[in-house]
XYZ file of C-alpha atoms in Angstrom:
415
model
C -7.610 -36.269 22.718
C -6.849 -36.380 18.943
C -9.623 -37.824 17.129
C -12.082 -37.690 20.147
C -15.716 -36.390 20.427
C -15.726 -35.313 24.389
C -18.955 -35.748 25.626
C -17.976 -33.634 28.574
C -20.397 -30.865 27.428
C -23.143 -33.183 26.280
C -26.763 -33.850 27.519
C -27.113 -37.507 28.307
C -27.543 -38.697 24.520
C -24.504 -37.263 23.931
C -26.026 -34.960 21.219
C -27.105 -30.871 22.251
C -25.599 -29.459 25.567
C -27.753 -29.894 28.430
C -29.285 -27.257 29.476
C -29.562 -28.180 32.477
C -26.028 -29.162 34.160
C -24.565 -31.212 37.098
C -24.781 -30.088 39.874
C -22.829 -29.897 42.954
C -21.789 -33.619 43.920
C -23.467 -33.574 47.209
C -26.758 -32.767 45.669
C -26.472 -34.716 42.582
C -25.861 -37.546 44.845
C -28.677 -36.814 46.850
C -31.023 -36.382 43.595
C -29.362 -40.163 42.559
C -29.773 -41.758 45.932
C -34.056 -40.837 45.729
C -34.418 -42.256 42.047
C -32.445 -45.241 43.158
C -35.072 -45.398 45.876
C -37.758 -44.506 43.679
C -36.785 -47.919 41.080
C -36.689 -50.087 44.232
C -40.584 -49.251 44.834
C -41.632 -49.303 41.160
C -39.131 -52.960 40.950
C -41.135 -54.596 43.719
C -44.554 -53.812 42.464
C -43.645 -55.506 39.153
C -43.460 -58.934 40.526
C -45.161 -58.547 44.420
C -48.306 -60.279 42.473
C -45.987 -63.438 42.240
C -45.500 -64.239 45.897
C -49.590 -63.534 46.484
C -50.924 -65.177 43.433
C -52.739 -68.048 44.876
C -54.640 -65.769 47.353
C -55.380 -63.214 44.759
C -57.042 -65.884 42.736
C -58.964 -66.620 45.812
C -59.905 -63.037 46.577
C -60.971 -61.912 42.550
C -62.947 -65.890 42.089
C -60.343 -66.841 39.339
C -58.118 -69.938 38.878
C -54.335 -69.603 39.602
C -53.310 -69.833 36.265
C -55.699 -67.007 34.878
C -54.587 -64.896 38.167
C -51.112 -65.237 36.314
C -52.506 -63.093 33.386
C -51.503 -59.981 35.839
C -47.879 -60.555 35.288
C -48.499 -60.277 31.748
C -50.651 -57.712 31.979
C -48.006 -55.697 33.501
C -45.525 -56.665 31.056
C -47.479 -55.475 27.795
C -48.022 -51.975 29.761
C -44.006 -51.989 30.320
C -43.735 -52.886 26.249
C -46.355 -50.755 24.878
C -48.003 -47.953 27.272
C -44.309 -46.687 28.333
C -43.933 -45.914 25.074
C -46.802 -44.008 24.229
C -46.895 -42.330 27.947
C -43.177 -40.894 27.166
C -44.177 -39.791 23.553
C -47.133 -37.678 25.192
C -45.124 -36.386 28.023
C -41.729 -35.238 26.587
C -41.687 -31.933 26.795
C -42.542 -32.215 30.493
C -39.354 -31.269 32.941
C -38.370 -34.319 34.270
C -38.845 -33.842 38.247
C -42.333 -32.978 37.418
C -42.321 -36.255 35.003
C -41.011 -38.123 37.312
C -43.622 -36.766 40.365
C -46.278 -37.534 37.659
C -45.490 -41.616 36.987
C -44.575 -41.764 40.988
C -48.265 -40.494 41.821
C -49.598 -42.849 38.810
C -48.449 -45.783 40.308
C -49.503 -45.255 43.756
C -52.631 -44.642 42.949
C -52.715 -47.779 40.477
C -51.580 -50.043 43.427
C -54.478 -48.388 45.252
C -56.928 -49.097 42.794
C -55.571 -52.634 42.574
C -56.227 -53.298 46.391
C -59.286 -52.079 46.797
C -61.104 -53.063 43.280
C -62.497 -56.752 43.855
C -63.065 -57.512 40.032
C -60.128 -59.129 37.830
C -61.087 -57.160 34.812
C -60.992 -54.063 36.404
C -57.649 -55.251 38.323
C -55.265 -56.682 35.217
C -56.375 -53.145 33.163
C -55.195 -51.341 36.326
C -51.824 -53.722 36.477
C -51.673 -52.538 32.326
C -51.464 -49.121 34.037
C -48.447 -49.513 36.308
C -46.993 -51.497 33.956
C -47.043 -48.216 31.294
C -46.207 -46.034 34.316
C -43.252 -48.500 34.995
C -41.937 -47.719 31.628
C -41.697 -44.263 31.570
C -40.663 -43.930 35.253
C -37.706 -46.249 34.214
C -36.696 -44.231 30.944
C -36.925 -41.028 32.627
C -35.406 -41.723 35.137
C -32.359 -43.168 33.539
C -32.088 -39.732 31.683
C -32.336 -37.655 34.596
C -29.607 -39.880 36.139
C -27.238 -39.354 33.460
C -27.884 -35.474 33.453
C -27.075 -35.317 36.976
C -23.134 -36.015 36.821
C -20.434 -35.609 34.433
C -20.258 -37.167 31.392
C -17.407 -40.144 32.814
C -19.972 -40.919 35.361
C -22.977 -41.216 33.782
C -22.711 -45.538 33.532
C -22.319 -45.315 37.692
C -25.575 -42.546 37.848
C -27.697 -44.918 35.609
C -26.559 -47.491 37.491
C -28.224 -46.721 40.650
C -31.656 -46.800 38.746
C -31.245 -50.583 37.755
C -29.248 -50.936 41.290
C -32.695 -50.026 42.671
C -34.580 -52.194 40.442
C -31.984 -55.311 41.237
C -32.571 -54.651 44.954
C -36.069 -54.810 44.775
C -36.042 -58.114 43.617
C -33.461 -59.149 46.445
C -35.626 -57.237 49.652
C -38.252 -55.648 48.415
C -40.413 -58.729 46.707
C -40.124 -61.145 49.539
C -40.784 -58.267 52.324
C -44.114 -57.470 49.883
C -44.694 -61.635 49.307
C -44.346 -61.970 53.819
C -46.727 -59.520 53.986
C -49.198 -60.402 51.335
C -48.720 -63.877 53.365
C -49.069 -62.491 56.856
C -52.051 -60.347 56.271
C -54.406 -59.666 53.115
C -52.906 -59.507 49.840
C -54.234 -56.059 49.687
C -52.312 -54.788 52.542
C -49.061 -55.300 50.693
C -50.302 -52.963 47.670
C -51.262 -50.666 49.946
C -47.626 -50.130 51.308
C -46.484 -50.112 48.220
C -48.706 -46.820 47.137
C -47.706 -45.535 50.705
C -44.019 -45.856 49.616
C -44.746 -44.411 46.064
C -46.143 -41.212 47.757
C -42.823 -40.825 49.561
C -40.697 -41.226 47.192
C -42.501 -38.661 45.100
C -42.136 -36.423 48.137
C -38.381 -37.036 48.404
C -38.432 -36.484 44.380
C -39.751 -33.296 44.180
C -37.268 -31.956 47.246
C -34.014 -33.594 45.578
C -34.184 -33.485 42.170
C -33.206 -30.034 40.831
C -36.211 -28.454 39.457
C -33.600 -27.479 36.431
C -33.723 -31.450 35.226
C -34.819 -30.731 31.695
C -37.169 -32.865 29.808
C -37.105 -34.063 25.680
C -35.758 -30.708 24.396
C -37.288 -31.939 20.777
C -40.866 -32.898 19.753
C -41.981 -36.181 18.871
C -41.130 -36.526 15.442
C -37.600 -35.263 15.998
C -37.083 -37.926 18.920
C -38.621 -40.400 16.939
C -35.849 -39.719 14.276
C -32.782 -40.034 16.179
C -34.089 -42.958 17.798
C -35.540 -44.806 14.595
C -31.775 -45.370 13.185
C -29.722 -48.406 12.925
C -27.403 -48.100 15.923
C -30.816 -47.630 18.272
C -32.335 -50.336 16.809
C -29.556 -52.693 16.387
C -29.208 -51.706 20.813
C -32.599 -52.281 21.320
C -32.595 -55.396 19.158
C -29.788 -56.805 21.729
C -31.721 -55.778 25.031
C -34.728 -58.163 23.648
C -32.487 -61.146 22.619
C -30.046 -61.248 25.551
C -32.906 -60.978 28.404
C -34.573 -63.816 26.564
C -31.370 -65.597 27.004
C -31.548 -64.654 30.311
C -34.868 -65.348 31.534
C -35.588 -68.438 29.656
C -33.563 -69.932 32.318
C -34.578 -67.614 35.207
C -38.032 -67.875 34.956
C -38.155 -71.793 35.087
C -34.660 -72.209 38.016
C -37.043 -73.021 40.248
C -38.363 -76.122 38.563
C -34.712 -76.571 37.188
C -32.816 -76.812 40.730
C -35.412 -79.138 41.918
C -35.808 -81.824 39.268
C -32.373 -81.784 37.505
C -30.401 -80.581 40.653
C -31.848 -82.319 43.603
C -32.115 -78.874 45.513
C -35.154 -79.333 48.149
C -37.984 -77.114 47.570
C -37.220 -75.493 51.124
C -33.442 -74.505 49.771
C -34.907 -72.770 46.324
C -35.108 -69.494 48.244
C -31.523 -69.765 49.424
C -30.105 -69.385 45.277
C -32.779 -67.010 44.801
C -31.472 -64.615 47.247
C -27.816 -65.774 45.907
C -28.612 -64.593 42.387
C -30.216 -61.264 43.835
C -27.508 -60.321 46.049
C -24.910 -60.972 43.046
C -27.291 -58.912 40.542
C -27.069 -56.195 42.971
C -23.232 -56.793 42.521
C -23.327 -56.717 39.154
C -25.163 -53.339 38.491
C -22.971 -51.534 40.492
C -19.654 -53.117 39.037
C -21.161 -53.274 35.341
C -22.625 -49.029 35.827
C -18.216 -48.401 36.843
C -17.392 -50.666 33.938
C -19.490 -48.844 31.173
C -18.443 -45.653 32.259
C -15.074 -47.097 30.711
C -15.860 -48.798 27.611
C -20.083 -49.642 28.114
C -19.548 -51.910 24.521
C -16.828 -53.628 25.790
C -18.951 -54.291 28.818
C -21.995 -55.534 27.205
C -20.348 -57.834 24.955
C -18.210 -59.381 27.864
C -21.042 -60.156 30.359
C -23.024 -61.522 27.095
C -20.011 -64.183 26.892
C -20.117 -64.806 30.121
C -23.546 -65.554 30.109
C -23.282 -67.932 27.608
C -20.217 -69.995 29.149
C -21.912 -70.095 32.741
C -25.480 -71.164 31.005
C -23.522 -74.182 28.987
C -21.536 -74.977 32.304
C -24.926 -75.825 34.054
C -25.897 -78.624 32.020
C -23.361 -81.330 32.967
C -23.661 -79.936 37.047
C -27.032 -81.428 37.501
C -26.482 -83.458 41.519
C -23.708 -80.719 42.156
C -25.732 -78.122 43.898
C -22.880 -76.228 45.476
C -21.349 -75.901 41.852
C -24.335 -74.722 40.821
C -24.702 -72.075 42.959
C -21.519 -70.804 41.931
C -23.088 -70.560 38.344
C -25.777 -68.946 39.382
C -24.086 -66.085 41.439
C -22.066 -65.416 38.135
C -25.135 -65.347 36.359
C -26.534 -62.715 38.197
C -23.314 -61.023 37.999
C -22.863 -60.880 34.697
C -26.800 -60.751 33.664
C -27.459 -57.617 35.555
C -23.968 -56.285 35.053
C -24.666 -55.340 31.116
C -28.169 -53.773 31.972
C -26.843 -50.667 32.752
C -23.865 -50.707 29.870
C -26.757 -51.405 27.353
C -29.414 -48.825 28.929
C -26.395 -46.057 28.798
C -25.410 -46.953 25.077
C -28.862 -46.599 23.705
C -29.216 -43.389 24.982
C -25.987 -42.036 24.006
C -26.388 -43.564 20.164
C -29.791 -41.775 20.196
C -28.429 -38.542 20.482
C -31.089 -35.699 21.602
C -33.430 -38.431 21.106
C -32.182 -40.280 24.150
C -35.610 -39.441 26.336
C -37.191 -41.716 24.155
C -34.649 -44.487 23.772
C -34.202 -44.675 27.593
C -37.865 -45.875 27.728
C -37.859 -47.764 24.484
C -34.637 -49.727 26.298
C -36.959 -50.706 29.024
C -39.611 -51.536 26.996
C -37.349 -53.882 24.995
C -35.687 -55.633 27.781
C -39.105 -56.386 29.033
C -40.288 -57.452 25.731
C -37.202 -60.319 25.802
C -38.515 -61.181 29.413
C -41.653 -61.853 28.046
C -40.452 -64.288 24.871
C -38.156 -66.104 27.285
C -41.152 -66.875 29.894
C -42.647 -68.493 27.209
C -40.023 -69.622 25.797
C -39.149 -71.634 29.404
C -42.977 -72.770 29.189
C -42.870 -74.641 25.962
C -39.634 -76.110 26.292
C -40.316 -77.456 29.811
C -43.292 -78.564 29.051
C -42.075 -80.931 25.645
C -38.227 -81.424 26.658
C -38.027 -81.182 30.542
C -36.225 -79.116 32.597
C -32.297 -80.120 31.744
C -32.358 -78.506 28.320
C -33.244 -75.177 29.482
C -29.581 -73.780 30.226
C -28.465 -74.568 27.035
C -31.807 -72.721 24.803
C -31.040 -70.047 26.998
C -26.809 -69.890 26.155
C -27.930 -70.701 22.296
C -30.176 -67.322 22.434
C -27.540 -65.412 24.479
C -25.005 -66.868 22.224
C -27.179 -65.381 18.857
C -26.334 -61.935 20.635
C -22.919 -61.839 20.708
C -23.094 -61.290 16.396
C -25.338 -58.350 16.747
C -23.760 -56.831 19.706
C -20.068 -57.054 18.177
C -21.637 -55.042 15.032
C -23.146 -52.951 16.967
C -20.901 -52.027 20.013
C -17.477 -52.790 18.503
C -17.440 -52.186 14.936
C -15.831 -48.884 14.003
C -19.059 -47.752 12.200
C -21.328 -47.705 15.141
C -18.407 -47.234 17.511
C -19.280 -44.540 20.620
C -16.626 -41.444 21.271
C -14.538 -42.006 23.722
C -15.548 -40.036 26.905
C -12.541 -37.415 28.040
C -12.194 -36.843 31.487
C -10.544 -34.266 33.347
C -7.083 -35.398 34.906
């Protein structure tokens, strides 16, 4: 391919060779189907606290609102301890990396159902949140290490595939639990499915996965550039977008829709089931063109978020918005995830964490975002703040994924 970079012979940040790889398919696929396993039981530990909230309150002798503190909690470990766990631990090899945050958080979601003090609980939710982070950057890496380079978007797919089903099975299964019996028993399953995934991690991933192959300082270069940050900066603006909406639909299909409280659950599990949809269509896309694919589901966003506001009374038109919301909202995560480590180069350990970090960092804003603007406006202005912050995206991701400065190599692939 005249002009072409193949990245054919390329670690997963498209910088040194990897020393460590694919493998053969069948055990590659193997390796892909435990970390996609693996996300699904870190993904439903983030938000199992949500369906239990009002009995946790009960149980630690705090108000409902302060019990919400341990979403947060979790969020600023996500933001801030992934970080600074994956800048300690680079040079590990990755199976044993990824054994390592596995074991953390099963022992975190121990500590969380048997300690009976709040304190001691939200510093322990801090914990899995950190764990969280570095699990998720790792194992994006390792994902894209495990396959050819024109199948890496599909391999780091399956992480966020894992993470998307969790919200669609494994956070009500946790919430019917947590309902059924004590709150605690539903943490405890949670550790009990930690421990097996580790198990099943340490017999499928190749003990060959290599870790950062460069010390901090040299990661931290690649990744403090302009085409990392400009990535990053896009992963915290468009899952602003995203979740100032999300995190208020409830209250939105109720008051401005006319959806009964009993029939919330039913577009819930809509805009799951088309997430999970849209990570494995979006991982296929971005192994073609992962800018293309970013910038396209950002657009989408933004035309489905404006279409809600005039469909208030039309619930079945709604719901038709929000499965193409889903679609396209998860669809990009694994475009964006793959880009940032590819324009870090052999600093892509690193930027697969920091793009976690930042996506959860826009999660954040927007819940708060969805707070204040409920709170003075109502609930009918919300799909439009959210398409004017997705909309502020599209800018910075054209420059950034389509210009021919920051452009990516095409990937060759064998005929």
């Amino acid at each position: 391919m005249t002009g072409a970079v193949s990245e054919t012979s390329t670690g997963p940040g498209g910088g040194a060779p990897d020393p460590s790889p694919p493998g053969p398919p069948a055990r590659s696929g193997r390796a892909l189907a435990v970390l996609g396993l693996s996300a699904f039981v870190v993904g439903t530990a983030e938000f199992a606290v949500i369906g239990v909230l009002d009995r946790m309150a009960g149980s630690l002798r705090v108000s409902t609102a302060t019990a919400g503190l341990l979403v947060t909690a979790y969020a600023i470990g996500v933001c801030l301890g992934g970080p600074l766990l994956t800048a300690v631990t680079l040079r590990l090899p990755r199976r044993l990396l990824l054994a390592v945050a596995l074991g953390g958080y099963a022992l975190a979601n121990v500590v969380a159902a048997l300690w009976a003090d709040f304190a001691a609980v939200v510093a322990v939710r801090v914990l899995a949140g950190s764990v969280h982070g570095l699990f998720v950057g790792a194992a994006s890496a390792t994902a894209a290490a495990l396959v050819p380079a024109e199948r890496r978007g599909r391999a780091v797919a399956v992480v966020f595939g894992g993470i998307a089903a969790a919200n669609l099975l494994g956070v009500p299964l946790a919430a019917f639990v947590g309902r059924v019996l004590p709150w605690q028993y539903a943490f405890a399953g949670i550790a009990a499915l930690a421990c097996a995934a580790l198990l099943l991690t340490w017999a499928a991933v190749p003990a060959s996965a290599a870790g950062g192959r460069q010390a901090l300082r040299a990661q931290f270069r690649h990744v403090a550039k302009a085409p990392v940050a400009g990535l990053l900066a896009i992963a915290v603006l468009v899952f602003c977008g995203l979740f100032t909406a999300f995190t208020q639909l409830s209250g939105y299909l109720q008051e401005v829709v006319g959806v009964p409280g009993g029939a919330v659950g039913l577009y819930l599990l809509v805009f799951g089931a088309a997430g999970s949809a849209g990570t494995a269509l979006g991982g296929r896309l971005a192994d073609r063109a992962a800018g293309a694919t970013v910038i396209a589901a950002t657009a989408v966003l933004v035309l489905v978020l404006v279409a809600l506001f005039p469909l208030g009374g039309r619930p079945v038109a709604v719901g038709a918005c929000v499965a193409v919301w889903g679609l396209a909202g998860f669809g990009l995560a694994p475009a964006l995830q793959l880009r940032t480590i590819r324009a870090a180069g052999p600093g892509g350990d690193l930027a697969a964490t920091l793009g976690a970090s930042a996506g959860n960092a826009g999660i954040a804003v927007g819940a708060a975002l969805a707070s204040g603007i409920t709170g003075a406006y109502g609930f009918a202005v919300l799909p439009l703040v959210a398409a004017a912050v997705c909309a502020a995206t599209l800018p910075l991701a054209w420059v950034f994924l389509a210009s021919e400065r920051f452009r990516e190599a095409p990937v060759e692939t064998a005929p």
